[in-house]
CSV table of C-alpha atoms and ligand atoms in Angstrom, one decimal:
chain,number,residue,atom,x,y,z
X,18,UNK,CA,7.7,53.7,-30.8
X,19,UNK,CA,9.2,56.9,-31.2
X,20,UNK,CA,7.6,59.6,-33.1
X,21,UNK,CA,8.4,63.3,-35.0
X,22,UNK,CA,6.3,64.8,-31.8
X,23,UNK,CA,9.9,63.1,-29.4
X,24,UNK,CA,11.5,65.9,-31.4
X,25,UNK,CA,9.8,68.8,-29.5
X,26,UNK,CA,10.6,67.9,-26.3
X,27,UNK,CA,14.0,66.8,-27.1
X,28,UNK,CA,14.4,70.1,-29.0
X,29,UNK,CA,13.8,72.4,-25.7
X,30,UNK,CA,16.5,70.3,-23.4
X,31,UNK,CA,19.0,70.0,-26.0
X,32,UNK,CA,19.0,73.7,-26.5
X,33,UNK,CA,19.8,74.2,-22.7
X,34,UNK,CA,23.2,72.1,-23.3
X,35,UNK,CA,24.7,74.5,-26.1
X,36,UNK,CA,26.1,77.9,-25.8
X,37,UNK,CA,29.7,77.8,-27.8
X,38,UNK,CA,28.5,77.3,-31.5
X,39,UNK,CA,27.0,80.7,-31.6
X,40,UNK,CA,30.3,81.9,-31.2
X,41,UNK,CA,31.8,80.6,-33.6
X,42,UNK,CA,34.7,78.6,-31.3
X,43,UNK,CA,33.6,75.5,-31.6
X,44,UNK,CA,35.3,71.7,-31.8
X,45,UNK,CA,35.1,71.0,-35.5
X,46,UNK,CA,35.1,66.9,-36.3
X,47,UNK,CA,35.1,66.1,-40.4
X,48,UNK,CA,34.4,62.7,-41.2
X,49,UNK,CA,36.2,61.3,-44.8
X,50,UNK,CA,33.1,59.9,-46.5
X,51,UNK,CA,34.6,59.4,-49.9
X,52,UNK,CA,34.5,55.1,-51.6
X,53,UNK,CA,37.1,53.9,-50.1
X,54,UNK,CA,36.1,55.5,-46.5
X,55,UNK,CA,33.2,54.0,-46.8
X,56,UNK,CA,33.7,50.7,-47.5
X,57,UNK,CA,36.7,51.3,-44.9
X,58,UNK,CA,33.9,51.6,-42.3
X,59,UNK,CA,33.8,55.4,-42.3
X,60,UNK,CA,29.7,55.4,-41.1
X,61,UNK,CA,30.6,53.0,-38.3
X,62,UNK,CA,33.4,55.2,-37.3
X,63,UNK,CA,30.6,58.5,-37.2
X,64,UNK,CA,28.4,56.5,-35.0
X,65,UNK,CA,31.2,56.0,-32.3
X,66,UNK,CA,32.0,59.7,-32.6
X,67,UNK,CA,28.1,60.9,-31.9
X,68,UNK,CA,27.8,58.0,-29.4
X,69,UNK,CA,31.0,59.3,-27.2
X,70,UNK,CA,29.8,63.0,-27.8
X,71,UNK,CA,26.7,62.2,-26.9
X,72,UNK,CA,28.3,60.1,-23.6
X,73,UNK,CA,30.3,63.1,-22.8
X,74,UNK,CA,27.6,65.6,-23.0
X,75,UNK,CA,29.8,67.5,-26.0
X,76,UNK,CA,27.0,69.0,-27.7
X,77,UNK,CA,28.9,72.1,-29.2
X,78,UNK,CA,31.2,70.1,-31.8
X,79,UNK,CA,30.4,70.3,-35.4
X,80,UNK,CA,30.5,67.4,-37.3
X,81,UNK,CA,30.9,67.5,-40.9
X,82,UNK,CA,31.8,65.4,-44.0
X,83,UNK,CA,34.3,65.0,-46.7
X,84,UNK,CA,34.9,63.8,-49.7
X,85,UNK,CA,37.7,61.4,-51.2
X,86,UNK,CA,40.9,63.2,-49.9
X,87,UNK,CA,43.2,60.7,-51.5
X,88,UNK,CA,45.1,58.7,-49.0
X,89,UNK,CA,42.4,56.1,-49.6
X,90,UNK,CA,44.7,52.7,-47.9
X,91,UNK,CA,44.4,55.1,-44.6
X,92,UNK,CA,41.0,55.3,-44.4
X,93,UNK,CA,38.7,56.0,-42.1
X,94,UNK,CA,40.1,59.4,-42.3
X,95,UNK,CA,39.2,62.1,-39.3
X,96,UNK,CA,40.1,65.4,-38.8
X,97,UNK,CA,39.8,67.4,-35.6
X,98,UNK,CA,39.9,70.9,-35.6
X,99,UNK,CA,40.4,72.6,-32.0
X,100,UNK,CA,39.5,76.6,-32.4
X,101,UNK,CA,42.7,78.3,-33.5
X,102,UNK,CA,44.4,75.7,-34.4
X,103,UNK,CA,46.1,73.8,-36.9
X,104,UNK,CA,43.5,70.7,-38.7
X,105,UNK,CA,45.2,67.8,-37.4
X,106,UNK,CA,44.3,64.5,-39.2
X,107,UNK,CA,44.4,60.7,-37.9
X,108,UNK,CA,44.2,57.4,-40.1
X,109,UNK,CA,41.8,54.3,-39.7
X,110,UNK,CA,40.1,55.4,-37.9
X,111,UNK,CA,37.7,52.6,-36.1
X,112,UNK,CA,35.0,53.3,-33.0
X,113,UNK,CA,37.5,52.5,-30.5
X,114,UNK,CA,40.3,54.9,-31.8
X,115,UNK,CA,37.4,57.9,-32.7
X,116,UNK,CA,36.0,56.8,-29.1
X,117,UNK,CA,40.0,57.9,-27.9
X,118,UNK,CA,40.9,60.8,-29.8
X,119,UNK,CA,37.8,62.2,-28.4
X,120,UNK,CA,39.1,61.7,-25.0
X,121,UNK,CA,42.2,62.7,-25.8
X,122,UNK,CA,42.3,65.3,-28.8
X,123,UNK,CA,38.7,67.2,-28.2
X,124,UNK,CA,38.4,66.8,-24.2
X,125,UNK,CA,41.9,67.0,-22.9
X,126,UNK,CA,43.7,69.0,-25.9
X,127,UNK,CA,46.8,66.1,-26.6
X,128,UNK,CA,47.1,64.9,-29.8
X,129,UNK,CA,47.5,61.6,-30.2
X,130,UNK,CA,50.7,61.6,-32.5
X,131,UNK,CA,50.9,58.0,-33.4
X,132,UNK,CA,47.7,57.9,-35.8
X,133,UNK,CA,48.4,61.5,-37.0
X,134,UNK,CA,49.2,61.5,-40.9
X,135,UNK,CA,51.1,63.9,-42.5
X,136,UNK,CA,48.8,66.0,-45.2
R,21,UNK,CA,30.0,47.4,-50.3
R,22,UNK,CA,28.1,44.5,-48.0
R,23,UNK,CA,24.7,46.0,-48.9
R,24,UNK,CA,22.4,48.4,-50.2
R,25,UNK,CA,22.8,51.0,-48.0
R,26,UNK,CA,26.1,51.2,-48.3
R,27,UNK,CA,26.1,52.1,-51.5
R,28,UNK,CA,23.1,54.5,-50.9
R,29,UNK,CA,25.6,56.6,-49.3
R,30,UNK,CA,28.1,56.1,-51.7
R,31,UNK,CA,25.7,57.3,-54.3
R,32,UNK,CA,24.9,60.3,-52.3
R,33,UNK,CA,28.2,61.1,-51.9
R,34,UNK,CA,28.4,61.4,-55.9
R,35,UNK,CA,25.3,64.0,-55.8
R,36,UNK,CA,27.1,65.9,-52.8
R,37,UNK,CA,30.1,66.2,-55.2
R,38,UNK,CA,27.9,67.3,-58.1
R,39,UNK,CA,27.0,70.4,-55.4
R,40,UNK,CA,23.2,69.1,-55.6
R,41,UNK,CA,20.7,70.8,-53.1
R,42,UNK,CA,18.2,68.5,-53.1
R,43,UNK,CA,18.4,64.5,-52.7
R,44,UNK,CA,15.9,62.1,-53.4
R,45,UNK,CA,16.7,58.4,-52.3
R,46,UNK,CA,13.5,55.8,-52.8
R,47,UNK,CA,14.1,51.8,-52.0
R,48,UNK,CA,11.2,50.4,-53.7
R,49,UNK,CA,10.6,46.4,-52.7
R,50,UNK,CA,7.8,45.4,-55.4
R,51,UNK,CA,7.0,42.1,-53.5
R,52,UNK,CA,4.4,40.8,-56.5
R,53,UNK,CA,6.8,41.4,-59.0
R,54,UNK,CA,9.7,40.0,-57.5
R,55,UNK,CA,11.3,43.1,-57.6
R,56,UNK,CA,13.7,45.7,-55.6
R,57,UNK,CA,14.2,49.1,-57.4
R,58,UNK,CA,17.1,51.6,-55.7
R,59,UNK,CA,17.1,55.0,-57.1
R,60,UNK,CA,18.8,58.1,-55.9
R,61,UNK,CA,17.7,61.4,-57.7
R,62,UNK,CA,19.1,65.0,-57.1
R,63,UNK,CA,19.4,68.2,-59.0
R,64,UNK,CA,23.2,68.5,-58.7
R,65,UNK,CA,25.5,69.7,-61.8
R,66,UNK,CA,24.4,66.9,-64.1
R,67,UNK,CA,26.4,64.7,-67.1
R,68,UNK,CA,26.2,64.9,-70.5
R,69,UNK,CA,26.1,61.6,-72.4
R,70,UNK,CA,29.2,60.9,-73.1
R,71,UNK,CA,30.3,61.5,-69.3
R,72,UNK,CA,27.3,58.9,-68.3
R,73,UNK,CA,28.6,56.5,-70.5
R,74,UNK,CA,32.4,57.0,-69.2
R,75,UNK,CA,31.3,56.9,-65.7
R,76,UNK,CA,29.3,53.0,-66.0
R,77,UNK,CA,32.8,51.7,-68.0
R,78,UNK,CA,35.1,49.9,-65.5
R,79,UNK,CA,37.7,50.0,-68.6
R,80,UNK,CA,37.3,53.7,-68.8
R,81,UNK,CA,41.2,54.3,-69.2
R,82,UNK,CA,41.5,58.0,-67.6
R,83,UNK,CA,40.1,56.9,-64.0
R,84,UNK,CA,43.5,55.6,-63.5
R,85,UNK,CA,44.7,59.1,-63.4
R,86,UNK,CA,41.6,60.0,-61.1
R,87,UNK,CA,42.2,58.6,-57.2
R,88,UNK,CA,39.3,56.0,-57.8
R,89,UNK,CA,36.2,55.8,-60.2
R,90,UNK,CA,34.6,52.9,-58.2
R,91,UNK,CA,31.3,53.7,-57.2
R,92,UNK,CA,28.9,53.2,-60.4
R,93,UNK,CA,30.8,50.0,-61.7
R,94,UNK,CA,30.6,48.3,-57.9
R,95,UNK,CA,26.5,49.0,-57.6
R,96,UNK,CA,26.1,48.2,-61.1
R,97,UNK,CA,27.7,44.9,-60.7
R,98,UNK,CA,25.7,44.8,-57.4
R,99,UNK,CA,22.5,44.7,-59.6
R,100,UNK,CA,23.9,42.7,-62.4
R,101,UNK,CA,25.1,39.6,-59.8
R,102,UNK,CA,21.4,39.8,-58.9
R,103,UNK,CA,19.1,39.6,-61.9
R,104,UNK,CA,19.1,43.2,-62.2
R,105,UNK,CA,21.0,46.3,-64.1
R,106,UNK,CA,22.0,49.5,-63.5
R,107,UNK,CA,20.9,52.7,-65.5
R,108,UNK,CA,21.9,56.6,-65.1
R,109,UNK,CA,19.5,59.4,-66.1
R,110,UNK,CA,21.8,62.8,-66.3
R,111,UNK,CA,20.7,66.3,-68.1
R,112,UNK,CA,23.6,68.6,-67.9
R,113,UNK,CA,23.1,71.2,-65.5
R,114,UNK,CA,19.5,69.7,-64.1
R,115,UNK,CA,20.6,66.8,-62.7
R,116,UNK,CA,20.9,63.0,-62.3
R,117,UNK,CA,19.2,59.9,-61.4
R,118,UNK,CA,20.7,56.9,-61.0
R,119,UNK,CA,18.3,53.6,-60.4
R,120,UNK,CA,19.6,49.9,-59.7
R,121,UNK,CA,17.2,47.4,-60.1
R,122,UNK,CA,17.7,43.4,-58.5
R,123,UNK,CA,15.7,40.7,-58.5
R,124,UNK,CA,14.2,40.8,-55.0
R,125,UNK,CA,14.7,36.9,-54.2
R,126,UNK,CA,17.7,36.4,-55.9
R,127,UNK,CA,20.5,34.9,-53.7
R,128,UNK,CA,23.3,37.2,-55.0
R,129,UNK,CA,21.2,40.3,-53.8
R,130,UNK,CA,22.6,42.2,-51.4
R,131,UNK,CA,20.8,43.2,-48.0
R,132,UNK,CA,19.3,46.4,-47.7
R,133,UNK,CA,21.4,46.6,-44.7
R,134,UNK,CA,21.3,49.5,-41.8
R,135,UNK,CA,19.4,52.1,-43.4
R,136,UNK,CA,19.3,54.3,-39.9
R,137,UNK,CA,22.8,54.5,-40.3
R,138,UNK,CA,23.3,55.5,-43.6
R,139,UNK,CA,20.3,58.0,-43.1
R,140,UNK,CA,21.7,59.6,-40.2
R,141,UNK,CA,25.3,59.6,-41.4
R,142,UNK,CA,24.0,61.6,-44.3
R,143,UNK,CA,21.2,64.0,-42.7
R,144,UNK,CA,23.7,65.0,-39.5
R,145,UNK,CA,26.3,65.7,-41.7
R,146,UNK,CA,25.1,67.9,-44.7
R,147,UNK,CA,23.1,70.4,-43.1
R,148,UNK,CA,23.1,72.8,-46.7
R,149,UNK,CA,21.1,70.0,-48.5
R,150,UNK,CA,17.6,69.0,-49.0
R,151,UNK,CA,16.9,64.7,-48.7
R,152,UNK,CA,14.0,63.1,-48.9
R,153,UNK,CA,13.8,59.3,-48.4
R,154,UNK,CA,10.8,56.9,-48.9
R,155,UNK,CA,11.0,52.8,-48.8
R,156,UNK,CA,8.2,50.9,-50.6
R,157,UNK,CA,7.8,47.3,-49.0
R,158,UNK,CA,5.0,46.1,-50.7
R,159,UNK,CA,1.7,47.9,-49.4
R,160,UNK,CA,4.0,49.4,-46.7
R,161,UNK,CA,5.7,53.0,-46.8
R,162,UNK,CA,8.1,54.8,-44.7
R,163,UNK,CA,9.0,58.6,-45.5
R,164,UNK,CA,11.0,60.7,-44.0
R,165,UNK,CA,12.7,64.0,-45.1
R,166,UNK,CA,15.4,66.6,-44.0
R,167,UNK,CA,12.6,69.4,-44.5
R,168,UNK,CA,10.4,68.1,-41.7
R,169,UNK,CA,13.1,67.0,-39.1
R,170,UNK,CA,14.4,71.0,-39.3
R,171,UNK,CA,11.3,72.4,-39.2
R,172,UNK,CA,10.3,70.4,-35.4
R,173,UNK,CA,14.2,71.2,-34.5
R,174,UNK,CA,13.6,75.0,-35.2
R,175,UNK,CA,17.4,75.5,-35.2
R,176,UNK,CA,18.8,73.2,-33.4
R,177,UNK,CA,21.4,71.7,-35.8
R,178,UNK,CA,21.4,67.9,-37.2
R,179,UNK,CA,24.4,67.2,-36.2
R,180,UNK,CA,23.1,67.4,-32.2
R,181,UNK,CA,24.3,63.9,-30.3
R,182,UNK,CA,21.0,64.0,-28.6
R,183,UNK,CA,19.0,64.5,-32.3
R,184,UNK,CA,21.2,61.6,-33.8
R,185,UNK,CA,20.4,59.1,-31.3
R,186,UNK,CA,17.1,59.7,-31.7
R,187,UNK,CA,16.9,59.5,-36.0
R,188,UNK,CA,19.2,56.6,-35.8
R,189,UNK,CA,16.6,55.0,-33.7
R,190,UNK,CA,13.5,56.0,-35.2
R,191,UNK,CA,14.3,55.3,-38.7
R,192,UNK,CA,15.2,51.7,-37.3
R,193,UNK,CA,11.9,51.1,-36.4
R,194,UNK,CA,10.3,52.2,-38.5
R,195,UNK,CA,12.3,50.4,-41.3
R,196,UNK,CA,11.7,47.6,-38.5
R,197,UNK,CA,7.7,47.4,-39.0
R,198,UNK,CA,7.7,47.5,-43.1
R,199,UNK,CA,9.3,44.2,-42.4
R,200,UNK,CA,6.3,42.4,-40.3
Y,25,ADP,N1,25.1,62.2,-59.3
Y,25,ADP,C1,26.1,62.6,-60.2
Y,25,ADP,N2,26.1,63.8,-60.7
Y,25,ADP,C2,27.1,64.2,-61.6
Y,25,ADP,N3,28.2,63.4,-61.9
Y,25,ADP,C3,28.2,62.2,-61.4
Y,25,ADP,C4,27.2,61.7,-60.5
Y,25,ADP,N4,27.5,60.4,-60.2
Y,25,ADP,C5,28.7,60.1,-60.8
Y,25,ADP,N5,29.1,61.2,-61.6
Y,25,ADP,C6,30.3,61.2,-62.4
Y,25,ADP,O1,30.8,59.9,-62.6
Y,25,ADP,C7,32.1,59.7,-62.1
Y,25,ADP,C8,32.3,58.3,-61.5
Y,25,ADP,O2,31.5,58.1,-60.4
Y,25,ADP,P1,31.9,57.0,-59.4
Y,25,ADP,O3,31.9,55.7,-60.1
Y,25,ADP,O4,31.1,57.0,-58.2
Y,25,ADP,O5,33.4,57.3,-59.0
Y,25,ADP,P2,34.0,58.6,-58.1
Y,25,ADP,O6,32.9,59.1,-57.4
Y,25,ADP,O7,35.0,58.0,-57.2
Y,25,ADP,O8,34.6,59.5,-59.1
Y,25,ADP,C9,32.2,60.8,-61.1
Y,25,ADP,O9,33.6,61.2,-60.9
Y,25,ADP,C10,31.4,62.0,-61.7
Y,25,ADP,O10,32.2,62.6,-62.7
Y,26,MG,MG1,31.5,58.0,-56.3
């Protein structure tokens, strides 16, 4: 069983693994959480993302939330934001596609313009 | 929504939006009564009366002009399909609390569902807010709160891969042994 105590331990190694957030140039993910993203599958689609960051050893991106950002027949919605650069947001987004645009978009910088919507 | 814990976040979402600080959600399963009691609580911007009663109308006219108004009137006929109701608590500028009750046997009532999910989804992703979460189950109780995750991680941010993993794990067992 794990325990709060599994949280020291993990604390000290996971610390090792991240230098960029203090900087300020970090990866930033956002995660459309409003109704219709959620019962689009939007909390399925945040546990592919940490699972592939986690995979990929990506432990500087920040992941954070939205709310109901009106394009609700294309949710999942997902942004990524690369460090100077424009938000760039994709549409149904299900495990496999967050699992790609990670590869793609946040590892290798190329957009993947086919699931990109216009905002 | 397939189950409960959908909607939990669904309902959190709502106190997010009100810019609460502090979330309370409590899953109560009252096994000698017969009864499951869902309430999330938070200290966000409030309703007045007349906005509470607006909000629990599917028929309220001017949510056609909103993007959607879904939320309340799809938990609320949750409860209702299951021998239960749904009631909203709201002081303007103190807060809400919103509590679904269902008969606990009932066949219509939904599945708690994947609590680890919905807990992690909302603790990784909200760093700037407070939540505290407890689940009755009979003589049973699991508790778990944002508070005392950050004070172990001394820094370390929620939204770590590493520190999901491991809450999404944790809370499922221990959701796990309220069941046995
Ligand atoms: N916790 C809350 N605090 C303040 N206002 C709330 C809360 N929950 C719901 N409301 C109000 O009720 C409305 C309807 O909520 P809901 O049915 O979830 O639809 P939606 O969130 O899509 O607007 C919200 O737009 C908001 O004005
Ligand atoms: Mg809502």
């Amino acid at each position: 069983m794990k325990s709060l105590e599994d949280l020291k331990k993990l604390r000290d190694s996971a610390r090792q693994m991240m230098h960029l957030r203090e900087g300020g140039d970090s990866v930033r993910i956002v995660i459309g959480m409003g109704t219709c993203g959620i019962a689009a599958g939007a909390r399925e689609t945040l546990a592919a993302v940490m699972q592939e960051l986690e995979r990929l050893h990506l432990y500087d991106v920040v992941v954070t939330q939205t709310g109901c950002a009106g394009f609700c027949d294309k949710e999942p919605l997902v942004d990524v934001i690369l460090p100077g650069q424009p938000r760039v947001t994709y549409a149904k987004v299900d495990g496999e596609r967050a699992r790609r645009i990670i590869d793609e978009h946040v590892v290798n910088g190329r957009v993947i313009e086919q699931w990109v919507i216009e905002r | 929504m397939r189950d409960l814990s959908l909607h939990v976040l669904d309902l959190v979402q709502n106190s997010l939006a009100a810019q609460a600080t502090e979330i309370e959600i409590t899953i109560d399963e009252d096994l000698d009564r017969n009864l499951l009691t869902l309430c999330v609580r938070d200290n966000g911007r409030g309703m007045s009366k007349e906005q509470c009663a607006a909000a629990l109308d599917p028929f309220y006219t001017t949510r056609t002009t909103r993007k959607v108004g879904l939320g309340l009137p799809l938990i609320k006929a949750a409860a209702e399909r299951a021998g239960g109701q749904l009631q909203i608590q709201s002081q303007l500028g103190l807060g809400t609390t919103v509590t679904a009750t269902f008969q606990h046997d009932h066949l219509d009532r939904a599945p708690i569902g994947d609590m680890s999910l919905t807990l992690m989804s909302i603790i990784a992703l909200n760093e700037e807010c407070q939540f505290t979460y407890r689940h009755r189950r009979g003589k049973r109780e699991f508790a778990i709160s944002s508070a005392e995750l950050r004070q172990e991680l001394e820094g370390l941010p929620l939204d770590h891969p590493q520190i999901t993993a491991w809450l999404r794990e944790y809370v499922r067992e221990q959701e796990k042994s309220l069941e046995v």
